[in-house]
C-alpha atoms as one frame of an Amber mdcrd trajectory, in Angstrom:
protein
  47.922  75.729-112.026  51.157  75.174-113.869  53.191  72.119-112.883  56.411
  70.481-114.065  54.883  67.001-114.165  54.988  66.519-117.944  58.548  67.829
-118.142  59.763  65.567-115.335  57.831  62.542-116.542  59.043  62.743-120.140
  62.644  63.459-119.181  62.513  60.361-117.000  61.166  58.278-119.879  57.953
  57.534-118.004  54.487  57.157-119.522  51.420  58.806-118.059  50.127  55.356
-117.108  53.359  54.451-115.321  53.252  57.643-113.258  49.562  57.153-112.547
  50.235  53.619-111.291  53.057  54.856-109.061  50.818  57.421-107.337  47.580
  55.383-107.373  45.475  57.507-109.722  44.134  57.018-113.244  46.076  58.087
-116.293  43.205  60.518-116.984  44.107  62.332-113.761  47.724  62.714-114.880
  46.567  63.912-118.319  44.217  66.466-116.722  46.958  67.786-114.441  49.451
  68.043-117.306  46.988  69.973-119.469  46.042  72.330-116.638  42.412  71.218
-116.421  42.860  69.853-112.900  44.972  70.929-109.947  46.273  68.066-107.830
  45.357  67.814-104.176  48.160  68.498-101.751  48.512  64.782-101.011  48.661
  63.855-104.699  51.201  66.601-105.365  53.263  65.233-102.473  53.143  61.680
-103.869  54.157  62.876-107.340  56.954  65.049-105.926  58.324  62.019-104.062
  58.468  60.033-107.311  60.720  62.717-108.801  62.590  63.429-105.546  61.734
  67.135-105.547  59.685  69.410-103.319  55.993  70.108-103.868  56.951  73.767
-104.313  59.218  72.888-107.235  56.764  70.405-108.727  53.918  72.912-108.713
  55.992  75.960-109.720  54.600  77.749-106.670  56.692  80.897-107.056  55.679
  81.305-110.698  52.025  80.523-109.955  52.059  83.024-107.071  53.395  85.749
-109.367  50.771  84.988-111.996  48.057  85.044-109.357  49.338  88.374-108.001
  49.342  89.848-111.514  45.761  88.691-112.039  44.709  90.244-108.723  46.287
  93.556-109.753  44.295  93.693-113.002
C-alpha cells in the first residue's frame, strides 16, 4: 500500500525514529511502511495521521490505492 508517510515526515524535518517514538512503534516499523513492505493497521494509520494533522484517507492515498487495486482486478 502506498502512503505519504515518508513525504510528510521528511518535509516536517522528522527522523524515522522521532515519528516512531511519537506513535509508539519501532523505527523498523516506520521503515517497513515507507518502503511498502508493511501496511499499517488502521489504529497505527490513525495515530500517524494525527501527527501530521491529516485524514487517514489522505495519509494512505486511499483513492490512488483503490484505483490501482481496481486495475489489478481488471487484469
